[in-house]
Amino acid sequence: MIRPVCDLLLENAAEVLTMERPGLAGPRRREDLSELGRMAEASVAISHGAIAWVGPAAQAQQAIELAPGAIRIDARGRVVCPGFIDSHTHLPFAGWRHDEFERRLRGETYQEIAAQGGGIQSSVRATRAATEEELAALVRARLDRLLVQGTTTVEAKSGYGLSTEHELKQLRALARGAAEHPVEVLPTFLGAHEFPPEYRDDRERYVDLLVKEMIPAVARAKLALFADVFCERGVYTTAQARRILEAARDHGLRPRLHADEFAPSGAAELAAEIGALSADHLSAISQQGIEALASSSTIGTLLPGTTFSLRIPPAHARRLIDAGVALALATDFNPGSSAIDSMGIVIGLAGLHLGMQPKEAVVAATINAAFALDRADRIGSILPGKQADLLILDAPDHRHLAYRFGAPLVQVVIKKGKVVAREGRIASA
Ligand SMILES: [Zn+2]
């Protein structure tokens, strides 16, 4: 037997969470959502950026060979798990909205603030005013923060430009900020986040612009992989969302959807029908919506940071799980409704705010999130051949992620087989 020659070995972990579920290739549902593929007292060996071997610590010596100069990290008493995958963020924005946060704590609602020119419109003004360089610098700094908190892959949406010029600028800034950064960024075109002020009274004309000009321009410039629509009462109707996402699909952008956040609108049903990769939010999903998602390959992405931050009732995670919806978790990081950028906090909120088990939350933040981004063949689990995106947690058991909610437990971050962050700091190359 030829032993793989490895350049990095994580040894003697108390638990390695492989996320393997033998015999199941698709996203995890129902009881499979609890399957961590847990190996006690195990080691993980990495070769040229990929997982080469995972198994009992006592067998590592026979199973692998260490290359000269290989790095060995003792993970004794700690957890090794896949890097977190944040599958829903609005990362490339300018301008925080801490003033609105304070108003909400005084009792004003998100919708009242939006009606007075705040909300998304205030981020649109700030983002339009920023230069591409300024936005790229903001992106870079935020990716650093994500990385030290254990996020190794992130989806990031435009949607604060709301014109061809500014949406393209926002997506170019995202690409520039992400260039050569260890965090892998998967971009989404969200020109249908809101209606820009100049089209408030002629919404169909803005939908025309999205379909005929913006989507083709984004696709031509190869600035996005996915397209998303904020389908919600008072924003985009399901008919408009269908038209936009079908046009996007014709241009090679995979659809995803902001669905049923404040009121049930049939958006989850639409997501299932058109084969969207994910339907996100779902805090007001109808029974028909749940059934449609459960019988589809569309991932239901829950964003507990948003309902927690808005202090509104969360999604019914248990009903969704019991019905067979494949769930992912994400931060929804944005300057308005969820300024939370930590997947560790989201896993904690999944327990304390949504009633999910820690096991379910970890699966939803890794392998199911990889499915939501159509990357499950490469990331989200610790199996030989997969990309070596891994975390060492300063905890003896994965349940600490939820139990010690908010504690910075991510000790070492490995991306494509390289140690890229340690103890809350970016590792120097
Ligand atoms: Zn969102």
Short mmCIF file of C-alpha atoms in Angstrom, two decimals, residues 2-401:
data_model
loop_
_atom_site.label_atom_id
_atom_site.label_comp_id
_atom_site.label_asym_id
_atom_site.label_seq_id
_atom_site.Cartn_x
_atom_site.Cartn_y
_atom_site.Cartn_z
CA ILE A 2 1.35 3.44 -0.92
CA ARG A 3 1.04 5.84 1.98
CA PRO A 4 0.10 9.41 1.08
CA VAL A 5 2.87 11.95 1.71
CA CYS A 6 1.39 14.70 3.87
CA ASP A 7 2.48 18.26 4.62
CA LEU A 8 0.13 18.98 7.52
CA LEU A 9 -1.11 16.69 10.27
CA LEU A 10 -3.72 17.59 12.89
CA GLU A 11 -3.16 15.00 15.59
CA ASN A 12 -5.06 13.46 18.48
CA ALA A 13 -8.23 15.53 18.28
CA ALA A 14 -10.85 14.72 20.92
CA GLU A 15 -13.41 14.77 18.08
CA VAL A 16 -13.13 15.04 14.32
CA LEU A 17 -16.48 15.94 12.75
CA THR A 18 -16.21 14.47 9.26
CA MET A 19 -19.89 15.11 8.34
CA GLU A 20 -19.83 11.77 6.59
CA ARG A 21 -23.16 10.02 6.31
CA PRO A 22 -22.44 6.74 4.53
CA GLY A 23 -24.84 6.03 1.71
CA LEU A 24 -26.21 9.56 1.49
CA ALA A 25 -24.98 11.87 -1.25
CA GLY A 26 -27.54 14.69 -1.00
CA PRO A 27 -28.21 17.36 1.62
CA ARG A 28 -29.08 16.22 5.15
CA ARG A 29 -32.72 16.11 6.21
CA ARG A 30 -34.62 15.00 9.33
CA GLU A 31 -32.49 12.59 11.45
CA ASP A 32 -29.61 12.79 8.97
CA LEU A 33 -29.29 16.46 9.93
CA SER A 34 -27.84 15.16 13.23
CA GLU A 35 -25.18 13.00 11.59
CA LEU A 36 -21.77 14.55 12.34
CA GLY A 37 -19.67 11.57 11.25
CA ARG A 38 -17.95 11.98 14.59
CA MET A 39 -14.64 10.18 15.20
CA ALA A 40 -13.22 10.30 18.73
CA GLU A 41 -9.43 10.48 19.26
CA ALA A 42 -8.73 11.00 15.59
CA SER A 43 -6.23 12.70 13.29
CA VAL A 44 -6.52 14.41 9.89
CA ALA A 45 -3.69 14.45 7.33
CA ILE A 46 -3.46 16.96 4.51
CA SER A 47 -1.51 16.87 1.28
CA HIS A 48 -1.24 19.71 -1.24
CA GLY A 49 -4.34 21.49 0.02
CA ALA A 50 -6.58 18.44 0.14
CA ILE A 51 -7.61 15.98 2.83
CA ALA A 52 -5.44 12.89 2.38
CA TRP A 53 -6.49 10.75 5.32
CA VAL A 54 -8.71 10.84 8.38
CA GLY A 55 -8.85 8.12 10.99
CA PRO A 56 -8.00 6.94 14.50
CA ALA A 57 -5.00 8.83 15.88
CA ALA A 58 -3.27 5.55 16.74
CA GLN A 59 -3.26 4.50 13.06
CA ALA A 60 -1.83 7.70 11.57
CA GLN A 61 1.74 6.49 11.64
CA GLN A 62 0.98 3.42 9.52
CA ALA A 63 -1.46 5.20 7.25
CA ILE A 64 0.54 8.25 6.11
CA GLU A 65 4.04 9.46 5.53
CA LEU A 66 5.11 12.96 6.57
CA ALA A 67 6.94 15.09 4.00
CA PRO A 68 10.18 16.74 5.16
CA GLY A 69 9.23 19.95 6.97
CA ALA A 70 5.62 18.86 7.44
CA ILE A 71 3.70 20.78 10.11
CA ARG A 72 2.17 18.82 12.98
CA ILE A 73 -0.46 20.45 15.17
CA ASP A 74 -1.48 18.77 18.39
CA ALA A 75 -5.27 19.04 18.65
CA ARG A 76 -5.44 17.09 21.89
CA GLY A 77 -8.61 17.77 23.85
CA ARG A 78 -10.05 19.83 21.02
CA VAL A 79 -12.50 19.57 18.12
CA VAL A 80 -11.58 19.51 14.43
CA CYS A 81 -14.46 20.40 12.11
CA PRO A 82 -14.96 21.72 8.57
CA GLY A 83 -14.54 25.47 8.05
CA PHE A 84 -17.84 27.32 8.42
CA ILE A 85 -19.68 28.20 5.21
CA ASP A 86 -21.69 31.41 5.42
CA SER A 87 -24.13 31.05 2.53
CA HIS A 88 -26.00 34.37 2.87
CA THR A 89 -24.37 37.77 3.41
CA HIS A 90 -24.61 41.33 2.08
CA LEU A 91 -20.92 41.94 2.67
CA PRO A 92 -19.90 44.69 0.19
CA PHE A 93 -21.78 47.62 1.74
CA ALA A 94 -20.68 51.09 2.80
CA GLY A 95 -21.96 52.79 5.95
CA TRP A 96 -23.09 51.19 9.18
CA ARG A 97 -26.60 51.87 10.54
CA HIS A 98 -26.05 51.97 14.30
CA ASP A 99 -28.42 54.96 14.52
CA GLU A 100 -31.27 52.79 13.21
CA PHE A 101 -30.30 50.03 15.63
CA GLU A 102 -30.75 52.47 18.48
CA ARG A 103 -34.13 53.62 17.10
CA ARG A 104 -35.29 50.01 16.89
CA LEU A 105 -34.35 49.47 20.52
CA ARG A 106 -36.52 52.48 21.32
CA GLY A 107 -39.45 50.72 19.68
CA GLU A 108 -39.51 51.80 16.04
CA THR A 109 -39.90 48.90 13.62
CA TYR A 110 -37.64 48.02 10.69
CA GLN A 111 -40.52 48.81 8.30
CA GLU A 112 -41.23 52.23 9.92
CA ILE A 113 -37.59 53.22 9.63
CA ALA A 114 -37.51 52.07 5.99
CA ALA A 115 -40.63 54.12 5.21
CA GLN A 116 -38.78 57.25 6.41
CA GLY A 117 -35.88 56.75 3.99
CA GLY A 118 -33.79 54.56 6.27
CA GLY A 119 -33.20 50.84 5.86
CA ILE A 120 -31.87 49.57 2.55
CA GLN A 121 -32.23 53.04 0.97
CA SER A 122 -29.75 54.52 3.43
CA SER A 123 -27.21 51.82 2.54
CA VAL A 124 -27.89 52.49 -1.15
CA ARG A 125 -26.99 56.18 -0.68
CA ALA A 126 -23.78 55.32 1.18
CA THR A 127 -22.75 52.58 -1.24
CA ARG A 128 -23.40 54.71 -4.32
CA ALA A 129 -21.27 57.46 -2.77
CA ALA A 130 -18.33 55.13 -2.08
CA THR A 131 -15.61 54.49 -4.66
CA GLU A 132 -14.77 51.01 -5.87
CA GLU A 133 -11.44 51.21 -3.99
CA GLU A 134 -13.17 52.19 -0.75
CA LEU A 135 -15.61 49.30 -1.07
CA ALA A 136 -12.82 46.84 -1.89
CA ALA A 137 -10.95 47.92 1.27
CA LEU A 138 -14.12 47.39 3.34
CA VAL A 139 -14.54 43.93 1.80
CA ARG A 140 -10.95 42.97 2.64
CA ALA A 141 -11.25 44.07 6.26
CA ARG A 142 -14.53 42.21 6.69
CA LEU A 143 -13.12 39.02 5.14
CA ASP A 144 -10.30 39.18 7.72
CA ARG A 145 -12.91 39.27 10.47
CA LEU A 146 -14.83 36.35 8.97
CA LEU A 147 -11.68 34.28 8.61
CA VAL A 148 -10.51 34.59 12.20
CA GLN A 149 -14.02 33.57 13.28
CA GLY A 150 -13.83 30.39 11.22
CA THR A 151 -15.67 31.23 8.00
CA THR A 152 -13.65 29.79 5.12
CA THR A 153 -16.23 30.28 2.33
CA VAL A 154 -18.78 33.07 2.07
CA GLU A 155 -21.54 34.03 -0.32
CA ALA A 156 -21.81 37.80 -0.78
CA LYS A 157 -24.55 39.79 -2.48
CA SER A 158 -24.68 43.11 -4.28
CA GLY A 159 -27.94 45.02 -3.93
CA TYR A 160 -26.93 48.40 -2.53
CA GLY A 161 -26.20 49.91 -5.93
CA LEU A 162 -29.59 49.38 -7.62
CA SER A 163 -28.39 50.78 -10.94
CA THR A 164 -26.30 49.14 -13.62
CA GLU A 165 -23.31 51.35 -12.83
CA HIS A 166 -23.39 50.93 -9.07
CA GLU A 167 -24.30 47.23 -9.01
CA LEU A 168 -21.34 46.51 -11.31
CA LYS A 169 -19.13 48.70 -9.13
CA GLN A 170 -20.23 46.82 -6.00
CA LEU A 171 -19.52 43.43 -7.60
CA ARG A 172 -16.14 44.56 -8.98
CA ALA A 173 -15.21 45.86 -5.52
CA LEU A 174 -16.19 42.49 -4.06
CA ALA A 175 -13.96 40.66 -6.56
CA ARG A 176 -11.07 43.05 -5.89
CA GLY A 177 -11.41 42.79 -2.12
CA ALA A 178 -11.58 38.99 -2.36
CA ALA A 179 -8.62 38.61 -4.71
CA GLU A 180 -5.86 36.64 -2.99
CA HIS A 181 -7.80 36.58 0.28
CA PRO A 182 -7.95 33.13 1.91
CA VAL A 183 -11.74 33.32 2.31
CA GLU A 184 -13.39 32.06 -0.88
CA VAL A 185 -16.10 34.50 -1.97
CA LEU A 186 -19.01 33.36 -4.12
CA PRO A 187 -20.76 36.44 -5.54
CA THR A 188 -24.51 36.92 -6.02
CA PHE A 189 -26.24 39.60 -8.07
CA LEU A 190 -29.04 41.11 -5.97
CA GLY A 191 -30.07 44.07 -8.10
CA ALA A 192 -33.62 43.13 -7.02
CA HIS A 193 -32.99 43.92 -3.35
CA GLU A 194 -35.32 46.93 -3.35
CA PHE A 195 -36.68 49.39 -5.91
CA PRO A 196 -34.37 52.39 -6.30
CA PRO A 197 -35.92 55.78 -5.49
CA GLU A 198 -35.90 56.81 -9.16
CA TYR A 199 -38.20 53.85 -10.05
CA ARG A 200 -40.47 53.86 -6.98
CA ASP A 201 -43.51 54.77 -9.08
CA ASP A 202 -42.66 52.66 -12.11
CA ARG A 203 -41.59 49.34 -10.75
CA GLU A 204 -42.11 47.33 -13.94
CA ARG A 205 -39.66 49.60 -15.71
CA TYR A 206 -36.98 48.70 -13.13
CA VAL A 207 -37.76 44.99 -13.58
CA ASP A 208 -37.28 45.57 -17.34
CA LEU A 209 -33.92 47.19 -16.60
CA LEU A 210 -32.89 44.23 -14.43
CA VAL A 211 -33.87 41.70 -17.08
CA LYS A 212 -32.72 43.50 -20.21
CA GLU A 213 -29.65 45.40 -19.06
CA MET A 214 -28.32 44.58 -15.60
CA ILE A 215 -28.40 40.76 -15.68
CA PRO A 216 -26.79 40.56 -19.14
CA ALA A 217 -24.10 43.06 -18.06
CA VAL A 218 -23.30 41.17 -14.85
CA ALA A 219 -23.15 37.86 -16.73
CA ARG A 220 -20.97 39.30 -19.50
CA ALA A 221 -18.48 40.65 -16.94
CA LYS A 222 -18.58 37.28 -15.09
CA LEU A 223 -19.12 39.11 -11.82
CA ALA A 224 -21.65 36.74 -10.23
CA LEU A 225 -22.44 33.04 -9.96
CA PHE A 226 -25.92 33.43 -8.51
CA ALA A 227 -28.88 35.81 -8.72
CA ASP A 228 -31.23 36.61 -5.84
CA VAL A 229 -34.49 38.55 -5.37
CA PHE A 230 -36.01 40.04 -2.21
CA CYS A 231 -39.46 38.53 -2.74
CA GLU A 232 -41.67 40.03 -0.03
CA ARG A 233 -44.90 41.95 0.44
CA GLY A 234 -44.20 45.57 -0.58
CA VAL A 235 -40.99 44.67 -2.41
CA TYR A 236 -40.83 42.14 -5.31
CA THR A 237 -43.91 40.05 -6.15
CA THR A 238 -43.55 36.36 -6.99
CA ALA A 239 -44.38 37.18 -10.62
CA GLN A 240 -41.55 39.73 -10.76
CA ALA A 241 -39.18 37.35 -8.96
CA ARG A 242 -39.97 34.57 -11.43
CA ARG A 243 -39.29 36.83 -14.40
CA ILE A 244 -35.99 38.09 -12.95
CA LEU A 245 -34.71 34.66 -11.90
CA GLU A 246 -35.66 33.03 -15.20
CA ALA A 247 -33.75 35.75 -17.04
CA ALA A 248 -30.81 35.23 -14.68
CA ARG A 249 -30.87 31.48 -15.27
CA ASP A 250 -30.86 32.08 -19.04
CA HIS A 251 -27.62 34.00 -18.47
CA GLY A 252 -26.03 31.25 -16.40
CA LEU A 253 -26.71 32.73 -12.94
CA ARG A 254 -28.17 30.13 -10.56
CA PRO A 255 -31.29 31.39 -8.74
CA ARG A 256 -31.71 31.82 -4.98
CA LEU A 257 -34.41 33.74 -3.15
CA HIS A 258 -35.15 35.87 -0.07
CA ALA A 259 -38.41 34.15 0.77
CA ASP A 260 -41.26 34.59 3.26
CA GLU A 261 -39.38 36.70 5.79
CA PHE A 262 -42.20 38.91 7.08
CA ALA A 263 -45.30 37.44 5.38
CA PRO A 264 -46.02 34.28 3.40
CA SER A 265 -46.05 35.23 -0.27
CA GLY A 266 -45.56 31.95 -2.12
CA ALA A 267 -41.84 32.68 -2.46
CA ALA A 268 -40.71 29.33 -0.99
CA GLU A 269 -43.04 27.54 -3.44
CA LEU A 270 -41.55 29.57 -6.29
CA ALA A 271 -38.00 28.72 -5.16
CA ALA A 272 -38.82 24.99 -5.18
CA GLU A 273 -40.59 25.20 -8.52
CA ILE A 274 -37.78 26.94 -10.39
CA GLY A 275 -35.06 24.83 -8.76
CA ALA A 276 -33.46 27.65 -6.76
CA LEU A 277 -30.37 26.58 -4.83
CA SER A 278 -31.83 28.07 -1.66
CA ALA A 279 -34.85 29.84 -0.19
CA ASP A 280 -33.67 32.03 2.67
CA HIS A 281 -35.31 33.48 5.84
CA LEU A 282 -38.59 31.45 5.91
CA SER A 283 -39.67 33.00 9.22
CA ALA A 284 -43.21 33.43 7.81
CA ILE A 285 -43.35 30.41 5.48
CA SER A 286 -46.76 28.78 4.89
CA GLN A 287 -47.52 25.07 5.26
CA GLN A 288 -47.64 24.77 1.45
CA GLY A 289 -44.25 26.45 1.28
CA ILE A 290 -42.81 23.95 3.76
CA GLU A 291 -44.19 21.03 1.77
CA ALA A 292 -42.87 22.45 -1.50
CA LEU A 293 -39.35 22.85 -0.08
CA ALA A 294 -39.40 19.43 1.59
CA SER A 295 -40.08 17.72 -1.72
CA SER A 296 -37.45 19.71 -3.63
CA SER A 297 -33.66 19.95 -3.71
CA THR A 298 -33.83 23.63 -2.67
CA ILE A 299 -32.08 24.25 0.67
CA GLY A 300 -34.01 26.22 3.29
CA THR A 301 -31.57 28.71 4.81
CA LEU A 302 -32.40 30.04 8.25
CA LEU A 303 -30.96 33.36 9.43
CA PRO A 304 -31.48 33.48 13.20
CA GLY A 305 -29.21 36.53 13.57
CA THR A 306 -31.85 38.53 11.72
CA THR A 307 -34.93 37.58 13.71
CA PHE A 308 -32.92 37.85 16.93
CA SER A 309 -31.61 41.31 15.98
CA LEU A 310 -35.05 42.50 14.86
CA ARG A 311 -36.59 40.93 17.96
CA ILE A 312 -39.27 39.19 15.91
CA PRO A 313 -40.42 35.56 16.09
CA PRO A 314 -37.90 33.18 14.51
CA ALA A 315 -38.45 30.57 11.82
CA HIS A 316 -40.08 27.31 12.97
CA ALA A 317 -36.94 25.24 12.60
CA ARG A 318 -38.47 22.13 14.16
CA ARG A 319 -41.48 22.16 11.83
CA LEU A 320 -39.18 22.58 8.85
CA ILE A 321 -36.87 19.77 9.97
CA ASP A 322 -39.74 17.40 10.78
CA ALA A 323 -41.30 18.06 7.37
CA GLY A 324 -38.02 17.11 5.67
CA VAL A 325 -36.66 20.49 4.56
CA ALA A 326 -32.85 20.40 4.20
CA LEU A 327 -31.71 23.33 6.36
CA ALA A 328 -28.64 25.54 6.19
CA LEU A 329 -27.70 28.40 8.54
CA ALA A 330 -26.12 31.74 7.63
CA THR A 331 -25.46 35.15 9.19
CA ASP A 332 -27.32 37.45 6.73
CA PHE A 333 -24.51 39.87 7.67
CA ASN A 334 -25.71 43.35 6.59
CA PRO A 335 -25.72 46.84 8.13
CA GLY A 336 -29.46 46.85 8.92
CA SER A 337 -31.20 43.71 10.12
CA SER A 338 -28.21 41.56 11.19
CA ALA A 339 -24.80 43.08 11.91
CA ILE A 340 -23.67 39.62 13.12
CA ASP A 341 -20.73 38.25 11.11
CA SER A 342 -19.90 35.19 13.23
CA MET A 343 -21.09 31.71 12.27
CA GLY A 344 -20.24 30.65 15.83
CA ILE A 345 -22.85 33.08 17.13
CA VAL A 346 -25.32 31.84 14.50
CA ILE A 347 -24.80 28.24 15.67
CA GLY A 348 -25.45 29.44 19.22
CA LEU A 349 -28.61 31.27 18.14
CA ALA A 350 -29.74 28.19 16.22
CA GLY A 351 -29.84 26.45 19.58
CA LEU A 352 -31.10 29.18 21.87
CA HIS A 353 -33.40 31.05 19.48
CA LEU A 354 -34.50 28.35 16.97
CA GLY A 355 -34.43 25.25 19.18
CA MET A 356 -32.08 23.32 16.92
CA GLN A 357 -29.72 20.74 18.41
CA PRO A 358 -26.01 21.66 18.28
CA LYS A 359 -25.44 18.70 15.93
CA GLU A 360 -28.09 19.96 13.52
CA ALA A 361 -26.67 23.47 13.63
CA VAL A 362 -23.14 22.28 12.82
CA VAL A 363 -24.38 20.23 9.84
CA ALA A 364 -26.45 23.22 8.66
CA ALA A 365 -23.41 25.52 8.91
CA THR A 366 -21.10 23.21 6.96
CA ILE A 367 -22.19 20.45 4.57
CA ASN A 368 -25.77 21.68 4.00
CA ALA A 369 -24.47 25.22 3.46
CA ALA A 370 -22.09 23.75 0.87
CA PHE A 371 -25.12 22.29 -0.90
CA ALA A 372 -26.81 25.71 -0.78
CA LEU A 373 -23.81 27.06 -2.71
CA ASP A 374 -23.54 24.06 -5.06
CA ARG A 375 -20.06 23.29 -3.65
CA ALA A 376 -20.74 20.10 -1.68
CA ASP A 377 -18.40 18.12 -3.94
CA ARG A 378 -15.45 20.20 -2.66
CA ILE A 379 -16.17 21.67 0.78
CA GLY A 380 -18.30 21.17 3.90
CA SER A 381 -16.94 17.81 5.10
CA ILE A 382 -13.65 16.15 6.06
CA LEU A 383 -13.26 13.30 3.58
CA PRO A 384 -10.24 12.21 1.55
CA GLY A 385 -10.02 14.18 -1.68
CA LYS A 386 -11.93 17.20 -0.41
CA GLN A 387 -10.42 20.65 -0.06
CA ALA A 388 -8.70 21.01 3.32
CA ASP A 389 -10.79 23.80 4.89
CA LEU A 390 -10.71 23.01 8.61
CA LEU A 391 -11.01 24.51 12.06
CA ILE A 392 -9.54 23.55 15.40
CA LEU A 393 -11.91 24.62 18.16
CA ASP A 394 -10.66 25.36 21.65
CA ALA A 395 -13.31 23.08 23.12
CA PRO A 396 -13.49 19.37 23.93
CA ASP A 397 -16.89 18.83 22.34
CA HIS A 398 -18.84 20.40 19.45
CA ARG A 399 -21.75 21.24 21.78
CA HIS A 400 -19.63 24.04 23.25
CA LEU A 401 -20.29 26.04 20.06
#
